[in-house]
Amino acid sequence: DVYKRQIYGNVVIERDNIVVDGAGYTLEGAGSGTGIDMSGRRSATIKDIEITLFEIGIYLQGSSTCTISKINITLTKEYGIRLESSSDNTLFGNNILSNTGYGVFLSHSSNNNLSDNTVANNDDFGVFLSYSSNNNTLSGNTIANNDGYGVFLYDSSNNSLSGNNITNNLQCVMLGHSSNNTLSGNTVANNGYYGIELFYSSNNSLSGNNITKNWHGIY
């Protein structure tokens, strides 16, 4: 029964070193607040849950070595997943779809691994790394049909983007005030403006990328 698999309200993770298995249930809000708050946690895991109708789907602040996997996040107003001052976390196999704001947003966060996620059909940026978000890895993600930039790095360095499919976004992959990043083996196609754009950015490495059918290739 679908109604028996519906949970209303917010969840706050209050312990470290635990696993929260949603077992396919749906966590539904009323358009405000945070679906799951993992702030301050260490080595906590959440998996297999649908999250919908919050301002923020999942929030990590000051969190480390946490894992977020097999989560579907839809219809949030600001962020699907937001990491702030958080490090060494893993986001794997999640679907972040049809949110009003950003898909995934990292601020002052380092050494996080985002792999095999689908970030699509969001009304703002797909993935945004900002303000000294360094040494993060984005690999094997599908970032598509977002109404802002597919991937935006601002004031962020030493990050690695490899093997991602970044397609059909309104704008491109953007590096602004960011240095020493590596972009390799990505497909960057059918984006509305440039494929890859660099602005006040230096010492970045671009190799083996398939950059095609954008308005311009590299700018």
GROMACS .gro file of C-alpha atoms in nm:
model
  219
    1ASP     CA    1   0.000   0.000   0.000
    2VAL     CA    2   0.155   0.329  -0.116
    3TYR     CA    3   0.016   0.519   0.183
    4LYS     CA    4   0.194   0.287   0.424
    5ARG     CA    5   0.523   0.373   0.257
    6GLN     CA    6   0.491   0.749   0.307
    7ILE     CA    7   0.658   0.942   0.591
    8TYR     CA    8   0.579   1.310   0.650
    9GLY     CA    9   0.814   1.556   0.821
   10ASN     CA   10   1.187   1.593   0.879
   11VAL     CA   11   1.457   1.351   0.988
   12VAL     CA   12   1.763   1.452   1.192
   13ILE     CA   13   2.050   1.204   1.218
   14GLU     CA   14   2.176   1.233   1.576
   15ARG     CA   15   2.437   0.956   1.600
   16ASP     CA   16   2.763   0.872   1.426
   17ASN     CA   17   2.852   0.535   1.276
   18ILE     CA   18   2.496   0.428   1.194
   19VAL     CA   19   2.311   0.316   0.881
   20VAL     CA   20   1.967   0.452   0.801
   21ASP     CA   21   1.803   0.232   0.538
   22GLY     CA   22   1.488   0.393   0.399
   23ALA     CA   23   1.375   0.062   0.244
   24GLY     CA   24   1.219   0.251  -0.047
   25TYR     CA   25   0.994   0.471   0.166
   26THR     CA   26   0.913   0.829   0.066
   27LEU     CA   27   0.993   1.118   0.298
   28GLU     CA   28   0.763   1.407   0.205
   29GLY     CA   29   0.767   1.765   0.328
   30ALA     CA   30   0.546   2.066   0.280
   31GLY     CA   31   0.789   2.274   0.073
   32SER     CA   32   1.005   2.400   0.360
   33GLY     CA   33   1.283   2.282   0.590
   34THR     CA   34   1.532   2.001   0.536
   35GLY     CA   35   1.439   1.643   0.453
   36ILE     CA   36   1.737   1.473   0.619
   37ASP     CA   37   1.984   1.673   0.829
   38MET     CA   38   2.321   1.499   0.872
   39SER     CA   39   2.504   1.800   1.016
   40GLY     CA   40   2.794   1.727   1.247
   41ARG     CA   41   2.784   1.355   1.176
   42ARG     CA   42   3.074   1.119   1.115
   43SER     CA   43   3.057   0.788   0.929
   44ALA     CA   44   2.677   0.786   0.901
   45THR     CA   45   2.508   0.627   0.599
   46ILE     CA   46   2.166   0.691   0.449
   47LYS     CA   47   2.035   0.491   0.157
   48ASP     CA   48   1.733   0.383  -0.045
   49ILE     CA   49   1.478   0.656   0.023
   50GLU     CA   50   1.272   0.902  -0.180
   51ILE     CA   51   1.286   1.264  -0.062
   52THR     CA   52   1.048   1.525  -0.198
   53LEU     CA   53   0.903   1.871  -0.133
   54PHE     CA   54   1.157   2.035   0.100
   55GLU     CA   55   1.379   2.342   0.071
   56ILE     CA   56   1.685   2.117   0.105
   57GLY     CA   57   1.671   1.745   0.042
   58ILE     CA   58   1.984   1.643   0.238
   59TYR     CA   59   2.211   1.879   0.435
   60LEU     CA   60   2.560   1.813   0.566
   61GLN     CA   61   2.737   2.080   0.767
   62GLY     CA   62   3.064   1.996   0.937
   63SER     CA   63   3.016   1.629   0.845
   64SER     CA   64   3.280   1.376   0.742
   65THR     CA   65   3.313   1.021   0.606
   66CYS     CA   66   2.935   0.995   0.553
   67THR     CA   67   2.775   0.804   0.266
   68ILE     CA   68   2.462   0.898   0.071
   69SER     CA   69   2.355   0.633  -0.178
   70LYS     CA   70   2.053   0.529  -0.383
   71ILE     CA   71   1.851   0.835  -0.283
   72ASN     CA   72   1.593   0.994  -0.514
   73ILE     CA   73   1.546   1.365  -0.447
   74THR     CA   74   1.277   1.566  -0.627
   75LEU     CA   75   1.093   1.896  -0.605
   76THR     CA   76   1.316   2.072  -0.352
   77LYS     CA   77   1.313   2.453  -0.361
   78GLU     CA   78   1.681   2.537  -0.303
   79TYR     CA   79   1.919   2.238  -0.298
   80GLY     CA   80   1.887   1.870  -0.367
   81ILE     CA   81   2.200   1.794  -0.163
   82ARG     CA   82   2.404   2.063   0.014
   83LEU     CA   83   2.748   2.008   0.170
   84GLU     CA   84   2.899   2.288   0.373
   85SER     CA   85   3.239   2.267   0.545
   86SER     CA   86   3.222   1.889   0.501
   87SER     CA   87   3.492   1.648   0.389
   88ASP     CA   88   3.562   1.287   0.286
   89ASN     CA   89   3.196   1.209   0.212
   90THR     CA   90   3.066   0.982  -0.064
   91LEU     CA   91   2.761   1.050  -0.283
   92PHE     CA   92   2.698   0.744  -0.497
   93GLY     CA   93   2.417   0.630  -0.726
   94ASN     CA   94   2.169   0.904  -0.637
   95ASN     CA   95   1.904   1.064  -0.859
   96ILE     CA   96   1.861   1.438  -0.806
   97LEU     CA   97   1.583   1.538  -1.041
   98SER     CA   98   1.340   1.820  -1.115
   99ASN     CA   99   1.435   2.046  -0.825
  100THR     CA  100   1.370   2.420  -0.838
  101GLY     CA  101   1.721   2.520  -0.726
  102TYR     CA  102   2.064   2.355  -0.741
  103GLY     CA  103   2.107   1.982  -0.781
  104VAL     CA  104   2.424   1.938  -0.570
  105PHE     CA  105   2.594   2.231  -0.395
  106LEU     CA  106   2.932   2.216  -0.218
  107SER     CA  107   3.072   2.509  -0.022
  108HIS     CA  108   3.406   2.505   0.164
  109SER     CA  109   3.406   2.126   0.125
  110SER     CA  110   3.697   1.904   0.027
  111ASN     CA  111   3.792   1.545  -0.055
  112ASN     CA  112   3.435   1.440  -0.134
  113ASN     CA  113   3.357   1.176  -0.396
  114LEU     CA  114   3.054   1.216  -0.624
  115SER     CA  115   3.016   0.918  -0.857
  116ASP     CA  116   2.748   0.758  -1.074
  117ASN     CA  117   2.482   1.011  -0.978
  118THR     CA  118   2.217   1.149  -1.213
  119VAL     CA  119   2.161   1.522  -1.171
  120ALA     CA  120   1.901   1.629  -1.423
  121ASN     CA  121   1.611   1.859  -1.506
  122ASN     CA  122   1.686   2.103  -1.224
  123ASP     CA  123   1.593   2.469  -1.261
  124ASP     CA  124   1.939   2.597  -1.163
  125PHE     CA  125   2.296   2.458  -1.174
  126GLY     CA  126   2.350   2.085  -1.184
  127VAL     CA  127   2.662   2.064  -0.963
  128PHE     CA  128   2.818   2.375  -0.805
  129LEU     CA  129   3.150   2.373  -0.619
  130SER     CA  130   3.226   2.704  -0.450
  131TYR     CA  131   3.456   2.889  -0.214
  132SER     CA  132   3.758   2.668  -0.159
  133SER     CA  133   3.586   2.339  -0.233
  134ASN     CA  134   3.908   2.157  -0.316
  135ASN     CA  135   4.026   1.804  -0.397
  136ASN     CA  136   3.678   1.672  -0.479
  137THR     CA  137   3.622   1.398  -0.737
  138LEU     CA  138   3.331   1.387  -0.981
  139SER     CA  139   3.329   1.070  -1.190
  140GLY     CA  140   3.076   0.882  -1.401
  141ASN     CA  141   2.791   1.122  -1.331
  142THR     CA  142   2.514   1.213  -1.572
  143ILE     CA  143   2.447   1.587  -1.552
  144ALA     CA  144   2.181   1.680  -1.803
  145ASN     CA  145   1.895   1.912  -1.894
  146ASN     CA  146   1.961   2.160  -1.613
  147ASP     CA  147   1.853   2.521  -1.670
  148GLY     CA  148   2.183   2.671  -1.546
  149TYR     CA  149   2.541   2.550  -1.578
  150GLY     CA  150   2.592   2.177  -1.587
  151VAL     CA  151   2.898   2.204  -1.361
  152PHE     CA  152   3.031   2.528  -1.211
  153LEU     CA  153   3.355   2.557  -1.016
  154TYR     CA  154   3.404   2.891  -0.843
  155ASP     CA  155   3.714   2.964  -0.636
  156SER     CA  156   3.778   2.590  -0.620
  157SER     CA  157   4.101   2.409  -0.702
  158ASN     CA  158   4.259   2.066  -0.742
  159ASN     CA  159   3.930   1.896  -0.827
  160SER     CA  160   3.897   1.607  -1.072
  161LEU     CA  161   3.615   1.565  -1.325
  162SER     CA  162   3.640   1.243  -1.523
  163GLY     CA  163   3.408   1.028  -1.728
  164ASN     CA  164   3.101   1.245  -1.675
  165ASN     CA  165   2.824   1.295  -1.931
  166ILE     CA  166   2.739   1.666  -1.922
  167THR     CA  167   2.476   1.723  -2.187
  168ASN     CA  168   2.181   1.939  -2.288
  169ASN     CA  169   2.227   2.194  -2.010
  170LEU     CA  170   2.142   2.559  -2.072
  171GLN     CA  171   2.506   2.645  -2.010
  172CYS     CA  172   2.837   2.464  -1.995
  173VAL     CA  173   3.113   2.348  -1.765
  174MET     CA  174   3.243   2.669  -1.608
  175LEU     CA  175   3.567   2.729  -1.416
  176GLY     CA  176   3.574   3.071  -1.252
  177HIS     CA  177   3.871   3.184  -1.039
  178SER     CA  178   3.966   2.815  -1.015
  179SER     CA  179   4.305   2.655  -1.076
  180ASN     CA  180   4.482   2.320  -1.100
  181ASN     CA  181   4.167   2.125  -1.182
  182THR     CA  182   4.171   1.819  -1.410
  183LEU     CA  183   3.898   1.749  -1.666
  184SER     CA  184   3.948   1.421  -1.852
  185GLY     CA  185   3.736   1.180  -2.051
  186ASN     CA  186   3.414   1.377  -2.012
  187THR     CA  187   3.143   1.407  -2.276
  188VAL     CA  188   3.031   1.770  -2.298
  189ALA     CA  189   2.767   1.796  -2.566
  190ASN     CA  190   2.461   1.988  -2.680
  191ASN     CA  191   2.492   2.256  -2.413
  192GLY     CA  192   2.344   2.595  -2.494
  193TYR     CA  193   2.657   2.809  -2.488
  194TYR     CA  194   3.019   2.696  -2.461
  195GLY     CA  195   3.126   2.343  -2.392
  196ILE     CA  196   3.393   2.439  -2.136
  197GLU     CA  197   3.450   2.798  -2.026
  198LEU     CA  198   3.743   2.928  -1.821
  199PHE     CA  199   3.726   3.269  -1.650
  200TYR     CA  200   4.024   3.398  -1.449
  201SER     CA  201   4.139   3.038  -1.415
  202SER     CA  202   4.487   2.896  -1.470
  203ASN     CA  203   4.691   2.574  -1.470
  204ASN     CA  204   4.392   2.355  -1.543
  205SER     CA  205   4.433   2.033  -1.741
  206LEU     CA  206   4.184   1.932  -2.013
  207SER     CA  207   4.247   1.604  -2.191
  208GLY     CA  208   4.053   1.339  -2.378
  209ASN     CA  209   3.717   1.516  -2.350
  210ASN     CA  210   3.451   1.477  -2.617
  211ILE     CA  211   3.330   1.837  -2.664
  212THR     CA  212   3.074   1.846  -2.942
  213LYS     CA  213   2.759   2.021  -3.067
  214ASN     CA  214   2.786   2.309  -2.821
  215TRP     CA  215   2.753   2.666  -2.945
  216HIS     CA  216   3.133   2.692  -2.906
  217GLY     CA  217   3.377   2.431  -2.783
  218ILE     CA  218   3.625   2.585  -2.538
  219TYR     CA  219   3.621   2.952  -2.442
   0.00000   0.00000   0.00000
